[in-house]
Coordinates of C-alpha atoms in Angstrom, one line a residue:
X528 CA 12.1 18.1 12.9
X529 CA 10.6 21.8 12.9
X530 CA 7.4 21.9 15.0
X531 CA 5.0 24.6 14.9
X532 CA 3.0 25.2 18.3
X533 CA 0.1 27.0 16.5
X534 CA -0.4 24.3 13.7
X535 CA -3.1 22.4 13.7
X536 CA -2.7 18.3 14.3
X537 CA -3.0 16.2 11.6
X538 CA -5.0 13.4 11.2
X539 CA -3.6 9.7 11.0
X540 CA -5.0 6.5 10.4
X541 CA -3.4 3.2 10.7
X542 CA -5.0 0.5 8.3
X543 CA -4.0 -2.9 9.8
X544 CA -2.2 -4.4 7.1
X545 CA -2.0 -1.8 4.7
X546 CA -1.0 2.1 4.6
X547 CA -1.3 4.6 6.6
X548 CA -3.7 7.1 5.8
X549 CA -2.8 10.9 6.6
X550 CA -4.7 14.1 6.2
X551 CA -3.2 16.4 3.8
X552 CA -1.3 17.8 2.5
X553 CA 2.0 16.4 4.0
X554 CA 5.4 16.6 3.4
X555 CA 7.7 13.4 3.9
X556 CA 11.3 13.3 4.5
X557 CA 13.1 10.3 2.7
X558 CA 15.5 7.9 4.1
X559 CA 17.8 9.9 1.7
X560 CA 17.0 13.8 3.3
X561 CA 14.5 14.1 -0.3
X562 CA 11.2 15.5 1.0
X563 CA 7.8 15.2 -1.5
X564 CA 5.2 17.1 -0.8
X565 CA 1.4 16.1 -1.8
X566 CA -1.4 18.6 -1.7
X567 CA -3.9 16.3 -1.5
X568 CA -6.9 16.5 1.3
X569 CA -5.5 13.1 2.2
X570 CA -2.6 10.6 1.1
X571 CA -1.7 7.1 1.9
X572 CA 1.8 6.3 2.9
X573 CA 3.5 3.0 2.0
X574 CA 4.6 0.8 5.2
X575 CA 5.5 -2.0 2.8
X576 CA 8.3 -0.6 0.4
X577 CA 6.5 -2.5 -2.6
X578 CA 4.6 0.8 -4.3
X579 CA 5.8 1.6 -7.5
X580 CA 5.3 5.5 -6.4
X581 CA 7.1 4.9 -2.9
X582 CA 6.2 6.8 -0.8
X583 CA 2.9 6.8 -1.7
X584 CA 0.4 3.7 -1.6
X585 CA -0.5 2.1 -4.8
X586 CA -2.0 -1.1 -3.4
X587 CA 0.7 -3.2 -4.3
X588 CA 0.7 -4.1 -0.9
X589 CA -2.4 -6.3 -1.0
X590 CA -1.8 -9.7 -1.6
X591 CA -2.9 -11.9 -4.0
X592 CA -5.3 -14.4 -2.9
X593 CA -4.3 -17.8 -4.4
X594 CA -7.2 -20.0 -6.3
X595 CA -7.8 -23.6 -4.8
X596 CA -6.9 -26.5 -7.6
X597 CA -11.0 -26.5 -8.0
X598 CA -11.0 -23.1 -9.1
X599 CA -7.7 -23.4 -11.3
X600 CA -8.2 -22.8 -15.0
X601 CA -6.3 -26.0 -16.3
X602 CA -3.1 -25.6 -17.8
X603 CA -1.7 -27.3 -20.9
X604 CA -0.2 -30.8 -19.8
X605 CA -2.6 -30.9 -16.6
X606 CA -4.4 -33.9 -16.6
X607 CA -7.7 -35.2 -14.9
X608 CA -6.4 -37.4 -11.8
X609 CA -7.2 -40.9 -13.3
X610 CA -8.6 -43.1 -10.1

C-alpha cells in the first residue's frame, strides 16, 4: 500500500454495529485487486457483506425488528386462542 507522508489523514468512524464511516473521497481495494473510488465528502463502508452496492453501505445491515404476537396483523387461518 502506497503512502504519501505529506497527505493529510483521513477521517474514520466506527459505528458499533453498522458501517464504517470515512471521509472522502476514498479509494478501496477489493478482495479481487478491483479498486472503486467515491468522490464523496464522506462514504460508508460495508462491514457486513449484505449491501446490494458492496462496498458501500445501503443499510441492509440493520436488522429487522420482529413484531410481538400482540402487534401481529392476523393471518388467514390464525385463530383467536379459544380458553
Amino acid at each position: 500500500m502506497p503512502n504519501d507522508p505529506d497527505a493529510e489523514a483521513r477521517r474514520v468512524f466506527l459505528e458499533r454495529g453498522g458501517p464504517v464511516l470515512v471521509e472522502g473521497p476514498v479509494e478501496v481495494v477489493l478482495d479481487d485487486g478491483t479498486v472503486v473510488r467515491s468522490d464523496r465528502f464522506a462514504v460508508a463502508l460495508c462491514t457486513c457483506r449484505r449491501s446490494r452496492s458492496y462496498p458501500w453501505c445501503d443499510t441492509s445491515h440493520r436488522r429487522r425488528e420482529q413484531r410481538g404476537p400482540e402487534e401481529r396483523a392476523p393471518v388467514d387461518g390464525d385463530r383467536p386462542d379459544r380458553r
